[in-house]
Amino acid sequence: MSASPAASQNDGQASGHPAKSGNEQVKFRFCGDCSNMLAPKEDRINNKLMYCCRMCQYSEEADSACIFRNNIYNVIGETAGVTQDVGSDPTLPRSNKRCPKCHEVEAVFFQSQQRSAETGMKLFYVCCSCGHIFQ
């Protein structure tokens, strides 16, 4: 029995094996007898990865050799660190740009927080009334 986060599988495979896309998620597995979480364990005799219950003798073969995935993202959002309170900051410049959400005409603006060679100068506006962030 498996629960979320579940790995995504490709149903159209002729071999019956899931596609190795490199971004599949690791599944949590639970014991079919006592419902405890299964722990990964090496079967040295058969050279296989097994999931075994620590409370009873239940075990099952793993369908993937991946037991942990650490995804590191280093992309900083263009509006990182911007909160709705930025509209009350008296040091930011103000504009008469109309908010698409509440149609108020006062907004503060600032330049994109993303610093890279391919990023041009983007201005972001924050509505002083509702805090909506728009371009």
mmCIF file with all atom_site columns, N, CA, C and O in Angstrom, residues 10-50:
data_model
loop_
_atom_site.group_PDB
_atom_site.id
_atom_site.type_symbol
_atom_site.label_atom_id
_atom_site.label_alt_id
_atom_site.label_comp_id
_atom_site.label_asym_id
_atom_site.label_entity_id
_atom_site.label_seq_id
_atom_site.pdbx_PDB_ins_code
_atom_site.Cartn_x
_atom_site.Cartn_y
_atom_site.Cartn_z
_atom_site.occupancy
_atom_site.B_iso_or_equiv
_atom_site.pdbx_formal_charge
_atom_site.auth_seq_id
_atom_site.auth_comp_id
_atom_site.auth_asym_id
_atom_site.auth_atom_id
_atom_site.pdbx_PDB_model_num
ATOM 1   N N  . ASN A 1 10 ? 4.268  6.674   -16.310 1.00 0.00 ? 10 ASN A N  1
ATOM 2   C CA . ASN A 1 10 ? 3.876  6.813   -17.695 1.00 0.00 ? 10 ASN A CA 1
ATOM 3   C C  . ASN A 1 10 ? 3.090  5.577   -18.077 1.00 0.00 ? 10 ASN A C  1
ATOM 4   O O  . ASN A 1 10 ? 3.623  4.488   -18.105 1.00 0.00 ? 10 ASN A O  1
ATOM 5   N N  . ASP A 1 11 ? 1.768  5.715   -18.367 1.00 0.00 ? 11 ASP A N  1
ATOM 6   C CA . ASP A 1 11 ? 0.905  4.569   -18.624 1.00 0.00 ? 11 ASP A CA 1
ATOM 7   C C  . ASP A 1 11 ? 1.100  3.944   -19.999 1.00 0.00 ? 11 ASP A C  1
ATOM 8   O O  . ASP A 1 11 ? 0.746  2.809   -20.209 1.00 0.00 ? 11 ASP A O  1
ATOM 9   N N  . GLY A 1 12 ? 1.682  4.658   -20.953 1.00 0.00 ? 12 GLY A N  1
ATOM 10  C CA . GLY A 1 12 ? 1.780  4.162   -22.311 1.00 0.00 ? 12 GLY A CA 1
ATOM 11  C C  . GLY A 1 12 ? 3.007  3.337   -22.597 1.00 0.00 ? 12 GLY A C  1
ATOM 12  O O  . GLY A 1 12 ? 3.344  3.123   -23.742 1.00 0.00 ? 12 GLY A O  1
ATOM 13  N N  . GLN A 1 13 ? 3.716  2.854   -21.574 1.00 0.00 ? 13 GLN A N  1
ATOM 14  C CA . GLN A 1 13 ? 4.926  2.078   -21.782 1.00 0.00 ? 13 GLN A CA 1
ATOM 15  C C  . GLN A 1 13 ? 4.580  0.643   -22.174 1.00 0.00 ? 13 GLN A C  1
ATOM 16  O O  . GLN A 1 13 ? 3.776  -0.004  -21.529 1.00 0.00 ? 13 GLN A O  1
ATOM 17  N N  . ALA A 1 14 ? 5.237  0.123   -23.212 1.00 0.00 ? 14 ALA A N  1
ATOM 18  C CA . ALA A 1 14 ? 5.003  -1.254  -23.636 1.00 0.00 ? 14 ALA A CA 1
ATOM 19  C C  . ALA A 1 14 ? 5.651  -2.244  -22.678 1.00 0.00 ? 14 ALA A C  1
ATOM 20  O O  . ALA A 1 14 ? 5.188  -3.354  -22.512 1.00 0.00 ? 14 ALA A O  1
ATOM 21  N N  . SER A 1 15 ? 6.734  -1.825  -22.008 1.00 0.00 ? 15 SER A N  1
ATOM 22  C CA . SER A 1 15 ? 7.445  -2.740  -21.117 1.00 0.00 ? 15 SER A CA 1
ATOM 23  C C  . SER A 1 15 ? 6.779  -2.876  -19.765 1.00 0.00 ? 15 SER A C  1
ATOM 24  O O  . SER A 1 15 ? 7.112  -3.775  -19.006 1.00 0.00 ? 15 SER A O  1
ATOM 25  N N  . GLY A 1 16 ? 5.869  -1.971  -19.427 1.00 0.00 ? 16 GLY A N  1
ATOM 26  C CA . GLY A 1 16 ? 5.199  -2.031  -18.145 1.00 0.00 ? 16 GLY A CA 1
ATOM 27  C C  . GLY A 1 16 ? 5.954  -1.341  -17.029 1.00 0.00 ? 16 GLY A C  1
ATOM 28  O O  . GLY A 1 16 ? 5.513  -1.326  -15.899 1.00 0.00 ? 16 GLY A O  1
ATOM 29  N N  . HIS A 1 17 ? 7.129  -0.789  -17.320 1.00 0.00 ? 17 HIS A N  1
ATOM 30  C CA . HIS A 1 17 ? 7.919  -0.093  -16.308 1.00 0.00 ? 17 HIS A CA 1
ATOM 31  C C  . HIS A 1 17 ? 7.666  1.406   -16.406 1.00 0.00 ? 17 HIS A C  1
ATOM 32  O O  . HIS A 1 17 ? 7.458  1.931   -17.490 1.00 0.00 ? 17 HIS A O  1
ATOM 33  N N  . PRO A 1 18 ? 7.691  2.145   -15.273 1.00 0.00 ? 18 PRO A N  1
ATOM 34  C CA . PRO A 1 18 ? 7.509  3.584   -15.333 1.00 0.00 ? 18 PRO A CA 1
ATOM 35  C C  . PRO A 1 18 ? 8.681  4.251   -16.034 1.00 0.00 ? 18 PRO A C  1
ATOM 36  O O  . PRO A 1 18 ? 9.801  3.753   -16.012 1.00 0.00 ? 18 PRO A O  1
ATOM 37  N N  . ALA A 1 19 ? 8.403  5.381   -16.656 1.00 0.00 ? 19 ALA A N  1
ATOM 38  C CA . ALA A 1 19 ? 9.440  6.128   -17.361 1.00 0.00 ? 19 ALA A CA 1
ATOM 39  C C  . ALA A 1 19 ? 10.388 6.757   -16.343 1.00 0.00 ? 19 ALA A C  1
ATOM 40  O O  . ALA A 1 19 ? 9.966  7.255   -15.317 1.00 0.00 ? 19 ALA A O  1
ATOM 41  N N  . LYS A 1 20 ? 11.667 6.743   -16.613 1.00 0.00 ? 20 LYS A N  1
ATOM 42  C CA . LYS A 1 20 ? 12.667 7.351   -15.742 1.00 0.00 ? 20 LYS A CA 1
ATOM 43  C C  . LYS A 1 20 ? 12.876 8.791   -16.199 1.00 0.00 ? 20 LYS A C  1
ATOM 44  O O  . LYS A 1 20 ? 13.698 9.074   -17.044 1.00 0.00 ? 20 LYS A O  1
ATOM 45  N N  . SER A 1 21 ? 12.105 9.708   -15.624 1.00 0.00 ? 21 SER A N  1
ATOM 46  C CA . SER A 1 21 ? 12.175 11.097  -16.044 1.00 0.00 ? 21 SER A CA 1
ATOM 47  C C  . SER A 1 21 ? 13.172 11.897  -15.232 1.00 0.00 ? 21 SER A C  1
ATOM 48  O O  . SER A 1 21 ? 13.482 13.014  -15.572 1.00 0.00 ? 21 SER A O  1
ATOM 49  N N  . GLY A 1 22 ? 13.672 11.365  -14.101 1.00 0.00 ? 22 GLY A N  1
ATOM 50  C CA . GLY A 1 22 ? 14.631 12.079  -13.289 1.00 0.00 ? 22 GLY A CA 1
ATOM 51  C C  . GLY A 1 22 ? 13.991 12.961  -12.239 1.00 0.00 ? 22 GLY A C  1
ATOM 52  O O  . GLY A 1 22 ? 14.661 13.473  -11.375 1.00 0.00 ? 22 GLY A O  1
ATOM 53  N N  . ASN A 1 23 ? 12.663 13.142  -12.294 1.00 0.00 ? 23 ASN A N  1
ATOM 54  C CA . ASN A 1 23 ? 12.011 13.991  -11.307 1.00 0.00 ? 23 ASN A CA 1
ATOM 55  C C  . ASN A 1 23 ? 10.871 13.266  -10.601 1.00 0.00 ? 23 ASN A C  1
ATOM 56  O O  . ASN A 1 23 ? 9.981  13.900  -10.075 1.00 0.00 ? 23 ASN A O  1
ATOM 57  N N  . GLU A 1 24 ? 10.901 11.923  -10.596 1.00 0.00 ? 24 GLU A N  1
ATOM 58  C CA . GLU A 1 24 ? 9.850  11.188  -9.914  1.00 0.00 ? 24 GLU A CA 1
ATOM 59  C C  . GLU A 1 24 ? 10.030 11.324  -8.408  1.00 0.00 ? 24 GLU A C  1
ATOM 60  O O  . GLU A 1 24 ? 11.134 11.479  -7.909  1.00 0.00 ? 24 GLU A O  1
ATOM 61  N N  . GLN A 1 25 ? 8.938  11.265  -7.685  1.00 0.00 ? 25 GLN A N  1
ATOM 62  C CA . GLN A 1 25 ? 8.978  11.434  -6.240  1.00 0.00 ? 25 GLN A CA 1
ATOM 63  C C  . GLN A 1 25 ? 9.139  10.093  -5.544  1.00 0.00 ? 25 GLN A C  1
ATOM 64  O O  . GLN A 1 25 ? 8.763  9.054   -6.069  1.00 0.00 ? 25 GLN A O  1
ATOM 65  N N  . VAL A 1 26 ? 9.689  10.140  -4.358  1.00 0.00 ? 26 VAL A N  1
ATOM 66  C CA . VAL A 1 26 ? 9.867  8.951   -3.545  1.00 0.00 ? 26 VAL A CA 1
ATOM 67  C C  . VAL A 1 26 ? 8.544  8.653   -2.852  1.00 0.00 ? 26 VAL A C  1
ATOM 68  O O  . VAL A 1 26 ? 7.891  9.546   -2.333  1.00 0.00 ? 26 VAL A O  1
ATOM 69  N N  . LYS A 1 27 ? 8.143  7.380   -2.857  1.00 0.00 ? 27 LYS A N  1
ATOM 70  C CA . LYS A 1 27 ? 6.868  6.985   -2.259  1.00 0.00 ? 27 LYS A CA 1
ATOM 71  C C  . LYS A 1 27 ? 7.054  6.612   -0.790  1.00 0.00 ? 27 LYS A C  1
ATOM 72  O O  . LYS A 1 27 ? 8.055  6.010   -0.427  1.00 0.00 ? 27 LYS A O  1
ATOM 73  N N  . PHE A 1 28 ? 6.079  6.954   0.026   1.00 0.00 ? 28 PHE A N  1
ATOM 74  C CA . PHE A 1 28 ? 6.019  6.433   1.387   1.00 0.00 ? 28 PHE A CA 1
ATOM 75  C C  . PHE A 1 28 ? 5.319  5.085   1.296   1.00 0.00 ? 28 PHE A C  1
ATOM 76  O O  . PHE A 1 28 ? 4.329  4.935   0.598   1.00 0.00 ? 28 PHE A O  1
ATOM 77  N N  . ARG A 1 29 ? 5.822  4.111   2.027   1.00 0.00 ? 29 ARG A N  1
ATOM 78  C CA . ARG A 1 29 ? 5.232  2.775   2.000   1.00 0.00 ? 29 ARG A CA 1
ATOM 79  C C  . ARG A 1 29 ? 4.833  2.390   3.415   1.00 0.00 ? 29 ARG A C  1
ATOM 80  O O  . ARG A 1 29 ? 5.498  2.743   4.389   1.00 0.00 ? 29 ARG A O  1
ATOM 81  N N  . PHE A 1 30 ? 3.730  1.643   3.498   1.00 0.00 ? 30 PHE A N  1
ATOM 82  C CA . PHE A 1 30 ? 3.200  1.250   4.797   1.00 0.00 ? 30 PHE A CA 1
ATOM 83  C C  . PHE A 1 30 ? 2.989  -0.256  4.827   1.00 0.00 ? 30 PHE A C  1
ATOM 84  O O  . PHE A 1 30 ? 2.688  -0.884  3.815   1.00 0.00 ? 30 PHE A O  1
ATOM 85  N N  . CYS A 1 31 ? 3.131  -0.818  6.006   1.00 0.00 ? 31 CYS A N  1
ATOM 86  C CA . CYS A 1 31 ? 2.994  -2.247  6.231   1.00 0.00 ? 31 CYS A CA 1
ATOM 87  C C  . CYS A 1 31 ? 1.561  -2.691  5.947   1.00 0.00 ? 31 CYS A C  1
ATOM 88  O O  . CYS A 1 31 ? 0.604  -2.044  6.391   1.00 0.00 ? 31 CYS A O  1
ATOM 89  N N  . GLY A 1 32 ? 1.417  -3.786  5.226   1.00 0.00 ? 32 GLY A N  1
ATOM 90  C CA . GLY A 1 32 ? 0.101  -4.326  4.934   1.00 0.00 ? 32 GLY A CA 1
ATOM 91  C C  . GLY A 1 32 ? -0.525 -5.040  6.126   1.00 0.00 ? 32 GLY A C  1
ATOM 92  O O  . GLY A 1 32 ? -1.727 -5.268  6.148   1.00 0.00 ? 32 GLY A O  1
ATOM 93  N N  . ASP A 1 33 ? 0.283  -5.389  7.128   1.00 0.00 ? 33 ASP A N  1
ATOM 94  C CA . ASP A 1 33 ? -0.224 -6.095  8.303   1.00 0.00 ? 33 ASP A CA 1
ATOM 95  C C  . ASP A 1 33 ? -0.556 -5.161  9.464   1.00 0.00 ? 33 ASP A C  1
ATOM 96  O O  . ASP A 1 33 ? -1.633 -5.236  10.039  1.00 0.00 ? 33 ASP A O  1
ATOM 97  N N  . CYS A 1 34 ? 0.394  -4.262  9.816   1.00 0.00 ? 34 CYS A N  1
ATOM 98  C CA . CYS A 1 34 ? 0.196  -3.432  11.017  1.00 0.00 ? 34 CYS A CA 1
ATOM 99  C C  . CYS A 1 34 ? 0.133  -1.934  10.720  1.00 0.00 ? 34 CYS A C  1
ATOM 100 O O  . CYS A 1 34 ? 0.033  -1.130  11.637  1.00 0.00 ? 34 CYS A O  1
ATOM 101 N N  . SER A 1 35 ? 0.227  -1.528  9.463   1.00 0.00 ? 35 SER A N  1
ATOM 102 C CA . SER A 1 35 ? 0.090  -0.132  9.004   1.00 0.00 ? 35 SER A CA 1
ATOM 103 C C  . SER A 1 35 ? 1.195  0.806   9.471   1.00 0.00 ? 35 SER A C  1
ATOM 104 O O  . SER A 1 35 ? 1.033  2.022   9.395   1.00 0.00 ? 35 SER A O  1
ATOM 105 N N  . ASN A 1 36 ? 2.317  0.286   9.937   1.00 0.00 ? 36 ASN A N  1
ATOM 106 C CA . ASN A 1 36 ? 3.460  1.127   10.262  1.00 0.00 ? 36 ASN A CA 1
ATOM 107 C C  . ASN A 1 36 ? 4.224  1.447   8.985   1.00 0.00 ? 36 ASN A C  1
ATOM 108 O O  . ASN A 1 36 ? 4.124  0.736   7.987   1.00 0.00 ? 36 ASN A O  1
ATOM 109 N N  . MET A 1 37 ? 5.002  2.530   9.035   1.00 0.00 ? 37 MET A N  1
ATOM 110 C CA . MET A 1 37 ? 5.780  2.908   7.866   1.00 0.00 ? 37 MET A CA 1
ATOM 111 C C  . MET A 1 37 ? 6.934  1.931   7.655   1.00 0.00 ? 37 MET A C  1
ATOM 112 O O  . MET A 1 37 ? 7.591  1.527   8.622   1.00 0.00 ? 37 MET A O  1
ATOM 113 N N  . LEU A 1 38 ? 7.159  1.554   6.394   1.00 0.00 ? 38 LEU A N  1
ATOM 114 C CA . LEU A 1 38 ? 8.227  0.624   6.060   1.00 0.00 ? 38 LEU A CA 1
ATOM 115 C C  . LEU A 1 38 ? 9.543  1.378   5.896   1.00 0.00 ? 38 LEU A C  1
ATOM 116 O O  . LEU A 1 38 ? 9.571  2.496   5.393   1.00 0.00 ? 38 LEU A O  1
ATOM 117 N N  . ALA A 1 39 ? 10.621 0.737   6.312   1.00 0.00 ? 39 ALA A N  1
ATOM 118 C CA . ALA A 1 39 ? 11.955 1.326   6.215   1.00 0.00 ? 39 ALA A CA 1
ATOM 119 C C  . ALA A 1 39 ? 12.744 0.607   5.130   1.00 0.00 ? 39 ALA A C  1
ATOM 120 O O  . ALA A 1 39 ? 12.622 -0.610  4.963   1.00 0.00 ? 39 ALA A O  1
ATOM 121 N N  . PRO A 1 40 ? 13.580 1.329   4.375   1.00 0.00 ? 40 PRO A N  1
ATOM 122 C CA . PRO A 1 40 ? 14.398 0.671   3.353   1.00 0.00 ? 40 PRO A CA 1
ATOM 123 C C  . PRO A 1 40 ? 15.485 -0.185  4.015   1.00 0.00 ? 40 PRO A C  1
ATOM 124 O O  . PRO A 1 40 ? 16.060 0.189   5.039   1.00 0.00 ? 40 PRO A O  1
ATOM 125 N N  . LYS A 1 41 ? 15.724 -1.351  3.428   1.00 0.00 ? 41 LYS A N  1
ATOM 126 C CA . LYS A 1 41 ? 16.733 -2.265  3.958   1.00 0.00 ? 41 LYS A CA 1
ATOM 127 C C  . LYS A 1 41 ? 17.338 -3.047  2.800   1.00 0.00 ? 41 LYS A C  1
ATOM 128 O O  . LYS A 1 41 ? 16.636 -3.452  1.883   1.00 0.00 ? 41 LYS A O  1
ATOM 129 N N  . GLU A 1 42 ? 18.626 -3.281  2.857   1.00 0.00 ? 42 GLU A N  1
ATOM 130 C CA . GLU A 1 42 ? 19.333 -3.999  1.803   1.00 0.00 ? 42 GLU A CA 1
ATOM 131 C C  . GLU A 1 42 ? 19.252 -5.503  2.033   1.00 0.00 ? 42 GLU A C  1
ATOM 132 O O  . GLU A 1 42 ? 19.509 -5.991  3.132   1.00 0.00 ? 42 GLU A O  1
ATOM 133 N N  . ASP A 1 43 ? 18.885 -6.230  0.979   1.00 0.00 ? 43 ASP A N  1
ATOM 134 C CA . ASP A 1 43 ? 18.944 -7.693  1.001   1.00 0.00 ? 43 ASP A CA 1
ATOM 135 C C  . ASP A 1 43 ? 20.259 -8.077  0.337   1.00 0.00 ? 43 ASP A C  1
ATOM 136 O O  . ASP A 1 43 ? 20.363 -8.121  -0.888  1.00 0.00 ? 43 ASP A O  1
ATOM 137 N N  . ARG A 1 44 ? 21.287 -8.343  1.147   1.00 0.00 ? 44 ARG A N  1
ATOM 138 C CA . ARG A 1 44 ? 22.631 -8.594  0.623   1.00 0.00 ? 44 ARG A CA 1
ATOM 139 C C  . ARG A 1 44 ? 22.744 -9.923  -0.112  1.00 0.00 ? 44 ARG A C  1
ATOM 140 O O  . ARG A 1 44 ? 23.558 -10.067 -1.009  1.00 0.00 ? 44 ARG A O  1
ATOM 141 N N  . ILE A 1 45 ? 21.936 -10.877 0.234   1.00 0.00 ? 45 ILE A N  1
ATOM 142 C CA . ILE A 1 45 ? 21.999 -12.201 -0.413  1.00 0.00 ? 45 ILE A CA 1
ATOM 143 C C  . ILE A 1 45 ? 21.496 -12.116 -1.851  1.00 0.00 ? 45 ILE A C  1
ATOM 144 O O  . ILE A 1 45 ? 22.129 -12.615 -2.771  1.00 0.00 ? 45 ILE A O  1
ATOM 145 N N  . ASN A 1 46 ? 20.353 -11.470 -2.058  1.00 0.00 ? 46 ASN A N  1
ATOM 146 C CA . ASN A 1 46 ? 19.761 -11.356 -3.389  1.00 0.00 ? 46 ASN A CA 1
ATOM 147 C C  . ASN A 1 46 ? 20.121 -10.051 -4.094  1.00 0.00 ? 46 ASN A C  1
ATOM 148 O O  . ASN A 1 46 ? 19.688 -9.818  -5.215  1.00 0.00 ? 46 ASN A O  1
ATOM 149 N N  . ASN A 1 47 ? 20.888 -9.190  -3.420  1.00 0.00 ? 47 ASN A N  1
ATOM 150 C CA . ASN A 1 47 ? 21.311 -7.904  -3.966  1.00 0.00 ? 47 ASN A CA 1
ATOM 151 C C  . ASN A 1 47 ? 20.115 -7.068  -4.422  1.00 0.00 ? 47 ASN A C  1
ATOM 152 O O  . ASN A 1 47 ? 20.044 -6.620  -5.559  1.00 0.00 ? 47 ASN A O  1
ATOM 153 N N  . LYS A 1 48 ? 19.147 -6.876  -3.511  1.00 0.00 ? 48 LYS A N  1
ATOM 154 C CA . LYS A 1 48 ? 17.930 -6.125  -3.804  1.00 0.00 ? 48 LYS A CA 1
ATOM 155 C C  . LYS A 1 48 ? 17.646 -5.145  -2.675  1.00 0.00 ? 48 LYS A C  1
ATOM 156 O O  . LYS A 1 48 ? 18.067 -5.351  -1.533  1.00 0.00 ? 48 LYS A O  1
ATOM 157 N N  . LEU A 1 49 ? 16.915 -4.108  -3.008  1.00 0.00 ? 49 LEU A N  1
ATOM 158 C CA . LEU A 1 49 ? 16.441 -3.166  -1.999  1.00 0.00 ? 49 LEU A CA 1
ATOM 159 C C  . LEU A 1 49 ? 15.056 -3.601  -1.567  1.00 0.00 ? 49 LEU A C  1
ATOM 160 O O  . LEU A 1 49 ? 14.184 -3.855  -2.399  1.00 0.00 ? 49 LEU A O  1
ATOM 161 N N  . MET A 1 50 ? 14.867 -3.709  -0.265  1.00 0.00 ? 50 MET A N  1
ATOM 162 C CA . MET A 1 50 ? 13.593 -4.141  0.298   1.00 0.00 ? 50 MET A CA 1
ATOM 163 C C  . MET A 1 50 ? 13.054 -3.054  1.220   1.00 0.00 ? 50 MET A C  1
ATOM 164 O O  . MET A 1 50 ? 13.812 -2.252  1.749   1.00 0.00 ? 50 MET A O  1
#
